[in-house]
PDB file of C-alpha atoms in Angstrom:
ATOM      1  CA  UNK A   1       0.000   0.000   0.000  1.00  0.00           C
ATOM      2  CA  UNK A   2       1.041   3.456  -0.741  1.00  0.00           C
ATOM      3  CA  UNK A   3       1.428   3.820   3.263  1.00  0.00           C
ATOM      4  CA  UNK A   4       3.986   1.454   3.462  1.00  0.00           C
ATOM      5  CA  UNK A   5       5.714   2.480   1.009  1.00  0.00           C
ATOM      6  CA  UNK A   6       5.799   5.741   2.637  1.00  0.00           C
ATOM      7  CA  UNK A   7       6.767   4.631   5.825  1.00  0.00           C
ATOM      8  CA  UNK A   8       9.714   2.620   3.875  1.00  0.00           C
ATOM      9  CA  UNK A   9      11.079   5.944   2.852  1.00  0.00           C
ATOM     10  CA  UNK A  10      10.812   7.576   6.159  1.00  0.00           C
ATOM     11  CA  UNK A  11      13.170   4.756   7.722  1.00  0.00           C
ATOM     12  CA  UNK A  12      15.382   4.870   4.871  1.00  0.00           C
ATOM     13  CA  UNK A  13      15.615   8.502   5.343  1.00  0.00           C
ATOM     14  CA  UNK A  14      15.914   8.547   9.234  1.00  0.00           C
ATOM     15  CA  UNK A  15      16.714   5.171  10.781  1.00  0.00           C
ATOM     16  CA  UNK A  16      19.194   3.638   8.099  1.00  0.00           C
ATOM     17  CA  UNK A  17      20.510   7.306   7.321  1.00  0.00           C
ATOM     18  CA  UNK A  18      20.358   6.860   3.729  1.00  0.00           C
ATOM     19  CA  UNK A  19      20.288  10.531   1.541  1.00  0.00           C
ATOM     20  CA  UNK A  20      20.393  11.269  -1.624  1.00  0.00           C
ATOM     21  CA  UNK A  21      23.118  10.127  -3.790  1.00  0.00           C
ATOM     22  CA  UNK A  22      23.678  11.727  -7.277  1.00  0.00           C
ATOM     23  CA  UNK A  23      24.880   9.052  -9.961  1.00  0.00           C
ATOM     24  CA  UNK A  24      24.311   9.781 -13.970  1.00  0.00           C
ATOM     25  CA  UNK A  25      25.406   6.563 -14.804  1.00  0.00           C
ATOM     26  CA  UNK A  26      22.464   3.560 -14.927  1.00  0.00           C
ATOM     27  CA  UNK A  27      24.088   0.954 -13.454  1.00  0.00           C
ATOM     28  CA  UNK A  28      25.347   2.782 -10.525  1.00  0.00           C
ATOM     29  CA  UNK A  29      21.812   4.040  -9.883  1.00  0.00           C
ATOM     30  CA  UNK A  30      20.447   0.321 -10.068  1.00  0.00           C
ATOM     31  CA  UNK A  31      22.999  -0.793  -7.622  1.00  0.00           C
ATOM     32  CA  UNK A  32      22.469   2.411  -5.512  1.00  0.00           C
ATOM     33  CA  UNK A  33      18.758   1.560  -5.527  1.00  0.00           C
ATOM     34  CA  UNK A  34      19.748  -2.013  -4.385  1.00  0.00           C
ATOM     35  CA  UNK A  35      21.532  -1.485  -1.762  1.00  0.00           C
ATOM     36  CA  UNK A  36      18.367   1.172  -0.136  1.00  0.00           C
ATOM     37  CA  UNK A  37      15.842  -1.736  -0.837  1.00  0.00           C
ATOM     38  CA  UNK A  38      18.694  -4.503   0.615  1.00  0.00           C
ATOM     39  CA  UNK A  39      18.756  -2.303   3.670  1.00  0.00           C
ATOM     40  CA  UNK A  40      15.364  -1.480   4.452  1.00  0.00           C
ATOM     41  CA  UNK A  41      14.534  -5.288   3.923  1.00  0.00           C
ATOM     42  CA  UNK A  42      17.132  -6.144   6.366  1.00  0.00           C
ATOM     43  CA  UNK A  43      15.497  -3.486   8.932  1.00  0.00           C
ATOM     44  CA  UNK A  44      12.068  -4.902   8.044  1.00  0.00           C
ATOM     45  CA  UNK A  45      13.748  -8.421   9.145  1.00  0.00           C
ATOM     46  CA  UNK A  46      15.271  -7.471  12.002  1.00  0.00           C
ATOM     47  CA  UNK A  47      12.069  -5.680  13.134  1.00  0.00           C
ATOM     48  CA  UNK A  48       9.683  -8.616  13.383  1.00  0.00           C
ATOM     49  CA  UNK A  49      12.528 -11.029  14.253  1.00  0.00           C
ATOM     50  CA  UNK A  50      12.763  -8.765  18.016  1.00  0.00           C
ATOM     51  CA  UNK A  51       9.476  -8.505  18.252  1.00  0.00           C
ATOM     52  CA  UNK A  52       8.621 -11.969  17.454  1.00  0.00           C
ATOM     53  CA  UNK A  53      11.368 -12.527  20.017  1.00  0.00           C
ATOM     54  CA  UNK A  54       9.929 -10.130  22.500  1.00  0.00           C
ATOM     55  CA  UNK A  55      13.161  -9.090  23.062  1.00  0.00           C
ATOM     56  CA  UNK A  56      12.377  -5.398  23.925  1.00  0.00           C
ATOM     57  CA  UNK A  57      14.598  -3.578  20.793  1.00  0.00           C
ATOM     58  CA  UNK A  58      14.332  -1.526  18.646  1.00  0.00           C
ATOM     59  CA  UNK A  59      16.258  -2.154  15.062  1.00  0.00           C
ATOM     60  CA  UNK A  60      18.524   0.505  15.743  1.00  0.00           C
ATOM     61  CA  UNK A  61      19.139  -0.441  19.622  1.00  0.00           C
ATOM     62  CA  UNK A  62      19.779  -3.912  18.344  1.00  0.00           C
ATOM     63  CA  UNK A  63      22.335  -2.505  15.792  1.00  0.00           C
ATOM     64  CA  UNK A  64      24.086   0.008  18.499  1.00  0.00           C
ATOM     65  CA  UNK A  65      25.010  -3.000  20.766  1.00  0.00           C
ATOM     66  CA  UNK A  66      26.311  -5.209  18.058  1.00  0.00           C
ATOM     67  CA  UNK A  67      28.489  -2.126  16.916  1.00  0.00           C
ATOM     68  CA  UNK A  68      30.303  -3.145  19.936  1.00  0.00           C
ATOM     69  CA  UNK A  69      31.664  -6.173  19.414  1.00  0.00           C
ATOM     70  CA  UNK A  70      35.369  -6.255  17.880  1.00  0.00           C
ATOM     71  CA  UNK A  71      37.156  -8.540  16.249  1.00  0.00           C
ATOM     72  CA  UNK A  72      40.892  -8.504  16.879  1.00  0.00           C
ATOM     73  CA  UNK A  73      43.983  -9.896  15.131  1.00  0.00           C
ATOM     74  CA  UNK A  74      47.861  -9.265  17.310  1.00  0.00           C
ATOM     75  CA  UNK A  75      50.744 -10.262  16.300  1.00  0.00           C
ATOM     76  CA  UNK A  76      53.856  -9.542  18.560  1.00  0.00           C
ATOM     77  CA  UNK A  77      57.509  -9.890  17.530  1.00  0.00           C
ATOM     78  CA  UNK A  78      56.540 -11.560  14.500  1.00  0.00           C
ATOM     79  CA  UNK A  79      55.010 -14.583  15.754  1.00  0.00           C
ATOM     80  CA  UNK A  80      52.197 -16.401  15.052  1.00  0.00           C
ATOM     81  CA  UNK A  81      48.951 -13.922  15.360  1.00  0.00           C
ATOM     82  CA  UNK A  82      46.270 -14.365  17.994  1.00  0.00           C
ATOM     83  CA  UNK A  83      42.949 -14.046  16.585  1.00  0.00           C
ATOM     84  CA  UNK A  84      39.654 -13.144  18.848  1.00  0.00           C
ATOM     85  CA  UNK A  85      36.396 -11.502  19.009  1.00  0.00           C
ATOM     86  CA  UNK A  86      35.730  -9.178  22.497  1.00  0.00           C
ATOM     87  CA  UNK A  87      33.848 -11.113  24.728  1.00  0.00           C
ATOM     88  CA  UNK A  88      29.853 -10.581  24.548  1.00  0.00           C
ATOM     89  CA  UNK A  89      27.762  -8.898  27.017  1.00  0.00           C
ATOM     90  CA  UNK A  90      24.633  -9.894  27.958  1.00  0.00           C
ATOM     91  CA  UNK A  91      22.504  -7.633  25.888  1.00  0.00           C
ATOM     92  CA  UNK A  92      24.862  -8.395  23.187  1.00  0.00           C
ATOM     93  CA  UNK A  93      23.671 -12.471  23.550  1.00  0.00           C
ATOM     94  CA  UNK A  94      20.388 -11.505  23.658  1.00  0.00           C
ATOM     95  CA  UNK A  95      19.980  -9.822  20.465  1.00  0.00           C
ATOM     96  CA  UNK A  96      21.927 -12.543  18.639  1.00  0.00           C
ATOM     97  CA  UNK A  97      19.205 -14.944  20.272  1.00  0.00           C
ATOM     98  CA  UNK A  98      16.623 -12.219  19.275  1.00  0.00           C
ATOM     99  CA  UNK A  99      17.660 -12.799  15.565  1.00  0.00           C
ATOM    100  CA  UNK A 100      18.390 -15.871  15.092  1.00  0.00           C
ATOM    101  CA  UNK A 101      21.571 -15.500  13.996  1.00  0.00           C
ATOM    102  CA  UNK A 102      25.036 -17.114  14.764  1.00  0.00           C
ATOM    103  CA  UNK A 103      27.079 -15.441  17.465  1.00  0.00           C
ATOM    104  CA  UNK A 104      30.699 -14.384  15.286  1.00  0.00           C
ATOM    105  CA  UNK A 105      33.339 -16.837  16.094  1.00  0.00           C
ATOM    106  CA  UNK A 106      36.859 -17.358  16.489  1.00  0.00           C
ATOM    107  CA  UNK A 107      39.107 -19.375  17.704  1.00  0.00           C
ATOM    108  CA  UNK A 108      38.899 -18.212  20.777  1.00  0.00           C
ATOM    109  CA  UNK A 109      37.457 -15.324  23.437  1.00  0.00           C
ATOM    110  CA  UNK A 110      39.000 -12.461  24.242  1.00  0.00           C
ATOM    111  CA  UNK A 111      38.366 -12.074  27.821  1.00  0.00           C
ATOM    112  CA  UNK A 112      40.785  -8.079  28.423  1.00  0.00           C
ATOM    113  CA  UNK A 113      38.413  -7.003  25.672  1.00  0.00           C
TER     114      UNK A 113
END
């Protein structure tokens, strides 16, 4: 419906913080175009998935905790590198859950991080 449709716009606009990009050239407007329909699909996704969930987040709550998490590769006097992701809060767990998505993994946890 043309509401919808409206209301897609408004997220793209405000949640995803998608504005107007200026290409002349076709396929870079198709694949522009893509990328704003990928993304508000994904949001669309990730909005029923929490509140099938009844997890309590928004989209964009969801997305501010999971901006947390780091991934982290050392390597100290040129030895072998040590490879880990920064170990997950709680909240962290529970949008993961929320989704239904794998938690990221590596070889091993982090735990200074």
């Amino acid at each position: 419906s043309l509401a919808d449709i409206e209301r897609g716009f408004k997220v793209l606009k405000s949640e995803i913080e998608i504005g107007p990009v200026y290409h002349r050239l076709p396929e870079r407007i198709r694949a522009h175009a893509s990328i704003c329909f990928m993304a508000l699909i994904l949001h669309r996704v990730m909005r029923s998935r929490l509140k099938a969930a009844d997890a309590g987040y928004t989209p964009e709550r969801a997305l501010e905790q999971l901006q947390r998490i780091q991934h982290h590769r050392v390597r100290l006097n040129g030895g072998e590198p040590v490879v880990g992701v920064s170990t997950l809060s709680t909240e962290q767990n529970e949008v993961f859950h929320a989704l239904g998505i794998e938690k990221p993994a590596a070889p091993e946890q982090l735990a200074l991080l």
